[in-house]
mmCIF file with all atom_site columns, C-alpha atoms in Angstrom:
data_model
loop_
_atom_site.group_PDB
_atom_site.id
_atom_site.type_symbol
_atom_site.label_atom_id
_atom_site.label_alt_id
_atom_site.label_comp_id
_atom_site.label_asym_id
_atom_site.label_entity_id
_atom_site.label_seq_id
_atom_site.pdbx_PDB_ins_code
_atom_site.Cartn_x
_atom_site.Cartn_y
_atom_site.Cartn_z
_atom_site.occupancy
_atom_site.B_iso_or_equiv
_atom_site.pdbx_formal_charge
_atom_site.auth_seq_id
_atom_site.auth_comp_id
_atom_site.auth_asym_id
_atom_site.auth_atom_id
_atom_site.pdbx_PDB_model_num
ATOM 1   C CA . UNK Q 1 1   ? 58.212 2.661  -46.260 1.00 79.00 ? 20  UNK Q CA 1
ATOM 2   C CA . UNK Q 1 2   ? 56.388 4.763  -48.914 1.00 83.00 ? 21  UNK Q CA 1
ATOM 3   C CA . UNK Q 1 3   ? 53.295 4.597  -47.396 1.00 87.00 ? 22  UNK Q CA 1
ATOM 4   C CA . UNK Q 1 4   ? 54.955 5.713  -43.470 1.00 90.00 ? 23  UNK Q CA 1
ATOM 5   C CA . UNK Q 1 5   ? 56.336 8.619  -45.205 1.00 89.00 ? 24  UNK Q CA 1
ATOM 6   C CA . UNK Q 1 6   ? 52.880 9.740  -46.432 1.00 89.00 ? 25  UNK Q CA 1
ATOM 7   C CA . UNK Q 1 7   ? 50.810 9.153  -43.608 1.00 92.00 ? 26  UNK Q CA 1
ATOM 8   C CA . UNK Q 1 8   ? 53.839 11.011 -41.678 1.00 92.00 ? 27  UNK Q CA 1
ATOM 9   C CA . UNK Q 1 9   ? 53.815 14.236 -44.094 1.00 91.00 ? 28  UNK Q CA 1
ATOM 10  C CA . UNK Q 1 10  ? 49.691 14.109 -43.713 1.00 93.00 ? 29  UNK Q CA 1
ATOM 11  C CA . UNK Q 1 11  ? 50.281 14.396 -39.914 1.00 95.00 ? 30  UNK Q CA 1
ATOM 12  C CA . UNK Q 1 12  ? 52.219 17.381 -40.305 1.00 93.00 ? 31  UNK Q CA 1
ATOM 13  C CA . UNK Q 1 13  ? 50.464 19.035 -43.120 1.00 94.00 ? 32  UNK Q CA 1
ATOM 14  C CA . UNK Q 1 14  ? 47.405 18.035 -40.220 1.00 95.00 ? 33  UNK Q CA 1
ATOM 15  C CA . UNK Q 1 15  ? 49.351 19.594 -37.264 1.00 95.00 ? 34  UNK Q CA 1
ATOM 16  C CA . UNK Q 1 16  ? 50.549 22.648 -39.483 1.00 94.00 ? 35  UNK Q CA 1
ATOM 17  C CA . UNK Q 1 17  ? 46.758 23.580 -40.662 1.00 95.00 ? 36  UNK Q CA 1
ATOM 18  C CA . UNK Q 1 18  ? 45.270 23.382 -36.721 1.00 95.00 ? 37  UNK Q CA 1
ATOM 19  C CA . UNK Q 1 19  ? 47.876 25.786 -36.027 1.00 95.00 ? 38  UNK Q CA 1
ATOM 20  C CA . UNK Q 1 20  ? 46.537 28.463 -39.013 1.00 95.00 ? 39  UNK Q CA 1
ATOM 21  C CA . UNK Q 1 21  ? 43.222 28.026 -38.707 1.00 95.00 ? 40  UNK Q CA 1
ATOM 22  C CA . UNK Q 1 22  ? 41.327 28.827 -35.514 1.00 95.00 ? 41  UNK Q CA 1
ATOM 23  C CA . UNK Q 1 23  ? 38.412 26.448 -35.898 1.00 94.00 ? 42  UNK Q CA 1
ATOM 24  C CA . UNK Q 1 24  ? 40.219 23.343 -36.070 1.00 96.00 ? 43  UNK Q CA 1
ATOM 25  C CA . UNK Q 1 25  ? 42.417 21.962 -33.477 1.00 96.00 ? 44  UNK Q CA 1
ATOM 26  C CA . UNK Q 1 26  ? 44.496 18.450 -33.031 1.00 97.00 ? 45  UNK Q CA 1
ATOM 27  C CA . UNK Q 1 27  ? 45.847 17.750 -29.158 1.00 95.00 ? 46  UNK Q CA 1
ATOM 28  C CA . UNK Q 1 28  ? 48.829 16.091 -30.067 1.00 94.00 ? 47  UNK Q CA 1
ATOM 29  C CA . UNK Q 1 29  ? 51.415 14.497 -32.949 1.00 95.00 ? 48  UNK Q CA 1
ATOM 30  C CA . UNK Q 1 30  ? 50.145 10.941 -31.964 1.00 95.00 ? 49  UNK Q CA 1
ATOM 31  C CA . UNK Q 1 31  ? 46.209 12.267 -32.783 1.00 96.00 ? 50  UNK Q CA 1
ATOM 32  C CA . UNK Q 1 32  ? 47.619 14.196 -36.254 1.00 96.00 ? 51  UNK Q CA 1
ATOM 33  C CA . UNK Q 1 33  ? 48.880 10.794 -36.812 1.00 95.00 ? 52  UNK Q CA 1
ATOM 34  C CA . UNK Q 1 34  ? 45.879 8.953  -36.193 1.00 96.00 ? 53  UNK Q CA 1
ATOM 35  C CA . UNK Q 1 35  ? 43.936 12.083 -37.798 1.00 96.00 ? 54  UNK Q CA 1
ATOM 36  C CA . UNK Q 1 36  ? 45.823 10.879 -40.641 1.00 95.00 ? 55  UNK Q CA 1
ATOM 37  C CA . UNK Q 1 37  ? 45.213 7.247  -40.913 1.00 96.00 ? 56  UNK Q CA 1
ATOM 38  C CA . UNK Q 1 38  ? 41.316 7.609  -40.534 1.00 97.00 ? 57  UNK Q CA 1
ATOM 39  C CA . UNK Q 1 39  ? 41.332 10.094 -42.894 1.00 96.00 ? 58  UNK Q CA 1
ATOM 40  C CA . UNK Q 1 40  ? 42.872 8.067  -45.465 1.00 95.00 ? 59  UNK Q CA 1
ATOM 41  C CA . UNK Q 1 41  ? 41.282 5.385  -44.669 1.00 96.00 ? 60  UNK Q CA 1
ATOM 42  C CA . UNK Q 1 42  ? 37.539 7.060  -45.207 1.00 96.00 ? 61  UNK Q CA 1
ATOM 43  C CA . UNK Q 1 43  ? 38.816 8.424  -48.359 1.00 95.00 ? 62  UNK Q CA 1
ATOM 44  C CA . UNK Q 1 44  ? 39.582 5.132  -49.618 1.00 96.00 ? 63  UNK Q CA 1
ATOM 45  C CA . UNK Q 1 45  ? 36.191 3.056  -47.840 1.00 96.00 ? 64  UNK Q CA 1
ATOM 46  C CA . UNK Q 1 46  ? 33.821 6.003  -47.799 1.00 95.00 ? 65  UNK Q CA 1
ATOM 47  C CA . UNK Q 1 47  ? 34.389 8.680  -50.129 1.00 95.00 ? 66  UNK Q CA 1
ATOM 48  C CA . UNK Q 1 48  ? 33.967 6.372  -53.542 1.00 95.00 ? 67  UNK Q CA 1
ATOM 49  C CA . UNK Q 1 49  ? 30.353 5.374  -52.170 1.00 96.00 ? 68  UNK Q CA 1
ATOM 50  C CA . UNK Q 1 50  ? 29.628 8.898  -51.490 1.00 95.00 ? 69  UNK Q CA 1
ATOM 51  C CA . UNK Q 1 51  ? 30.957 9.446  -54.513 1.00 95.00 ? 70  UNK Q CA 1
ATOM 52  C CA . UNK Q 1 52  ? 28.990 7.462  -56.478 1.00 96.00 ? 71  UNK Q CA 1
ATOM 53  C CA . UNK Q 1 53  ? 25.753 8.054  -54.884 1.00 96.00 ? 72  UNK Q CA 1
ATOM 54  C CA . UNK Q 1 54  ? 26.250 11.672 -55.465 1.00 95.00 ? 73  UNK Q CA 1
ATOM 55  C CA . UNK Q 1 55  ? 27.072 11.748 -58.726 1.00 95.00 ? 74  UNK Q CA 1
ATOM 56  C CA . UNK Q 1 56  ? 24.091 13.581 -60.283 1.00 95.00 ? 75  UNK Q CA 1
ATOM 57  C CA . UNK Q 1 57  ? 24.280 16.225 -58.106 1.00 96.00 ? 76  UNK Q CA 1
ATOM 58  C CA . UNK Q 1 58  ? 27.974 15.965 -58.679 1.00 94.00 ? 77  UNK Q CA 1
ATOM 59  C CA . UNK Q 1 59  ? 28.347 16.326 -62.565 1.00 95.00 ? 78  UNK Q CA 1
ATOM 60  C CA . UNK Q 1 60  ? 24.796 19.257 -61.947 1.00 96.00 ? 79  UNK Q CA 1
ATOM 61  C CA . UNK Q 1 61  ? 27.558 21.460 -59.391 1.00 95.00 ? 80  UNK Q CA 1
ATOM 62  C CA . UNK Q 1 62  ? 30.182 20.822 -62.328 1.00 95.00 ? 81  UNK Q CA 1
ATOM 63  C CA . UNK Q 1 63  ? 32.508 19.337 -59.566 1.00 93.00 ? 82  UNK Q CA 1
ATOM 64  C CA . UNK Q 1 64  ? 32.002 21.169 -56.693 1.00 95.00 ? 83  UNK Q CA 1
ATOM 65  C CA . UNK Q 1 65  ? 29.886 18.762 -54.748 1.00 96.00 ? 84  UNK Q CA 1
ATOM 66  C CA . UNK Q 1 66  ? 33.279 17.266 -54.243 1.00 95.00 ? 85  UNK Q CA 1
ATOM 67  C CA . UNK Q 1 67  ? 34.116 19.555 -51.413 1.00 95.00 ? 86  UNK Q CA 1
ATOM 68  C CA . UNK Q 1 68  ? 30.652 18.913 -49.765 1.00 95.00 ? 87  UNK Q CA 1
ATOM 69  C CA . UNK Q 1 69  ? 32.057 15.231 -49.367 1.00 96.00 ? 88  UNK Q CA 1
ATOM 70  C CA . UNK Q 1 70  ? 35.586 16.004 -48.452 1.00 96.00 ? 89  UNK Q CA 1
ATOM 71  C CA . UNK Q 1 71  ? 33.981 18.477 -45.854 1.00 96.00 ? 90  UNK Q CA 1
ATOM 72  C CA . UNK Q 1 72  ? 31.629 15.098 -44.708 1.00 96.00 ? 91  UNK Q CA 1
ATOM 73  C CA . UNK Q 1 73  ? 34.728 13.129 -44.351 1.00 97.00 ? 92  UNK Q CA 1
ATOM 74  C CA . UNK Q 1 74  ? 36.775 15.445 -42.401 1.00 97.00 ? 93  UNK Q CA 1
ATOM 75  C CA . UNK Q 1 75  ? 33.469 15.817 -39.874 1.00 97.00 ? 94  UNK Q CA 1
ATOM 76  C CA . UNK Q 1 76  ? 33.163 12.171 -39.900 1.00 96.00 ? 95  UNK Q CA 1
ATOM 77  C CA . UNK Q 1 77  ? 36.906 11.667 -38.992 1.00 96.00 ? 96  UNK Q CA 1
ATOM 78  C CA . UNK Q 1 78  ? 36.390 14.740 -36.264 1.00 96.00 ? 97  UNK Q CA 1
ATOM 79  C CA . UNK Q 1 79  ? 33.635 12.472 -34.543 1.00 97.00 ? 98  UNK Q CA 1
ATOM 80  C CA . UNK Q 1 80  ? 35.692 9.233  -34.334 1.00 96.00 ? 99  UNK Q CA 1
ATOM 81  C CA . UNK Q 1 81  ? 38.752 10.830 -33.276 1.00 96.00 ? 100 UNK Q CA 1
ATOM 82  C CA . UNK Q 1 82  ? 38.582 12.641 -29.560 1.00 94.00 ? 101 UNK Q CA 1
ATOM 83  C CA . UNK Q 1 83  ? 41.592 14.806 -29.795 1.00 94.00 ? 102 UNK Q CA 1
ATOM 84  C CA . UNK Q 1 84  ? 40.854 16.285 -33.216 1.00 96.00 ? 103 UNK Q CA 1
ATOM 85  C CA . UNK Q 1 85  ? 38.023 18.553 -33.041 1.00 96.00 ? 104 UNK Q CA 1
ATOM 86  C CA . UNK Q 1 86  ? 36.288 20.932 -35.976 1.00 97.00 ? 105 UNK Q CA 1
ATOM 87  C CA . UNK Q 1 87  ? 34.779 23.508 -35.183 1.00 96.00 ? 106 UNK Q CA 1
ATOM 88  C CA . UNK Q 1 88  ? 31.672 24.084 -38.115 1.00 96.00 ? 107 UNK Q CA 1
ATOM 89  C CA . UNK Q 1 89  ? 30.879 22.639 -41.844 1.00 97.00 ? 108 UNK Q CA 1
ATOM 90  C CA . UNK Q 1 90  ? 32.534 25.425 -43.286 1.00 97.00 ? 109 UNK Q CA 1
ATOM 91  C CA . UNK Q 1 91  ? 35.976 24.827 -41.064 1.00 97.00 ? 110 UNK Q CA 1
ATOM 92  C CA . UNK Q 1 92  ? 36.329 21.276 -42.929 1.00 97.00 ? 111 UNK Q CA 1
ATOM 93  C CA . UNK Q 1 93  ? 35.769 22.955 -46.347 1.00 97.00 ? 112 UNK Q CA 1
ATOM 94  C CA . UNK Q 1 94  ? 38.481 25.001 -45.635 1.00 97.00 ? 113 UNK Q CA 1
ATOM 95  C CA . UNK Q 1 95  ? 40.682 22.511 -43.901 1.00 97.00 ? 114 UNK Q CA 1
ATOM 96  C CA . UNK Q 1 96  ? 39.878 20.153 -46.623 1.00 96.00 ? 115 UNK Q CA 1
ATOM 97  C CA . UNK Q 1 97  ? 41.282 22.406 -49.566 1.00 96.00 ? 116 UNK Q CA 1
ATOM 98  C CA . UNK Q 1 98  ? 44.267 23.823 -47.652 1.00 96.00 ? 117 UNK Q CA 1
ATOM 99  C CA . UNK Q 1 99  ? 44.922 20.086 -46.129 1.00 95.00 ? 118 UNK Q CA 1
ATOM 100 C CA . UNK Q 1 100 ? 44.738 18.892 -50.300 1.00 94.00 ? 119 UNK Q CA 1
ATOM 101 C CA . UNK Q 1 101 ? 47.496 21.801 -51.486 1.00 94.00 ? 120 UNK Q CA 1
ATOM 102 C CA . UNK Q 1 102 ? 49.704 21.300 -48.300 1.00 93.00 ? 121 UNK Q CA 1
ATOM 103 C CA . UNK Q 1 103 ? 49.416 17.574 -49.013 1.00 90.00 ? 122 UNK Q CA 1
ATOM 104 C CA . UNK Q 1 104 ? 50.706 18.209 -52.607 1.00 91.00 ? 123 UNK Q CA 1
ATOM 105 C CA . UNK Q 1 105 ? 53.057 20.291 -51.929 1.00 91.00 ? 124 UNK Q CA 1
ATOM 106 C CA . UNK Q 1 106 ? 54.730 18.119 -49.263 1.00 86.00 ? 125 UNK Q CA 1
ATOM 107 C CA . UNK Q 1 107 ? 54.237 15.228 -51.459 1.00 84.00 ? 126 UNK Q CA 1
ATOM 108 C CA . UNK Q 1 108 ? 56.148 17.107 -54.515 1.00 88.00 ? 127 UNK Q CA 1
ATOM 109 C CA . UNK Q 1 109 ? 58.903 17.732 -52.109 1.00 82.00 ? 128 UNK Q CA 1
ATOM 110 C CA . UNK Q 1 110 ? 59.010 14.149 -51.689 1.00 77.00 ? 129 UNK Q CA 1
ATOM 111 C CA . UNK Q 1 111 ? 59.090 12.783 -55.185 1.00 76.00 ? 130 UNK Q CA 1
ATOM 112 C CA . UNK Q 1 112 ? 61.871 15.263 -55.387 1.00 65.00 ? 131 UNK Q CA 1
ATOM 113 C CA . UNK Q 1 113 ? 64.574 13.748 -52.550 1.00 59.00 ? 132 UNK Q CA 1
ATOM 114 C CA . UNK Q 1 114 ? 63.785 10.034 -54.558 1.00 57.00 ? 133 UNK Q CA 1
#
């Protein structure tokens, strides 16, 4: 049930951010909910090999090679998924760090009403 409840506050952090930002844009709920499945599942099959084949360049940017990926697995998640589309690189860097803090926040509210 834990899990539904995330993947449901992802789809609406999802929905909320293609409504802010111009260059991305989901069609429906039903996509921000699939948006939000693939996502999490690239971050959890994808993102630790990038991860790890990155890391020099990783620990030489201090970190900040980090968004480069995120940014890759939003893009890659753009191309599988027809009704979620992003418009340029620098889109899913944004999307990626507003997308992490609306997640948290969301996610605090949630620990809260347990």
């Amino acid at each position: 049930m834990k899990l539904i409840m995330r993947l449901l506050l992802n789809a609406i952090a999802v929905v909320i951010l293609s409504y802010i930002l111009p260059g991305v844009g989901v069609d429906s709920m039903l996509t921000a909910i699939i948006v939000a499945v693939v996502l999490s599942i690239l971050n959890f099959l994808v993102k630790p090999l990038l991860v790890i084949l990155t890391l020099p360049i990783t620990v030489l940017t201090l970190g900040l090679f980090l968004l480069v990926i995120n940014a890759i697995i939003i893009l890659i998640a753009a191309d599988l998924i027809d009704g979620f589309q992003v418009a340029s690189f620098w889109w899913a860097v944004i999307f990626s760090l507003l997308l992490a803090f609306l997640q948290a926040i969301l996610h605090s509210v949630l620990k809260e009403d347990q």
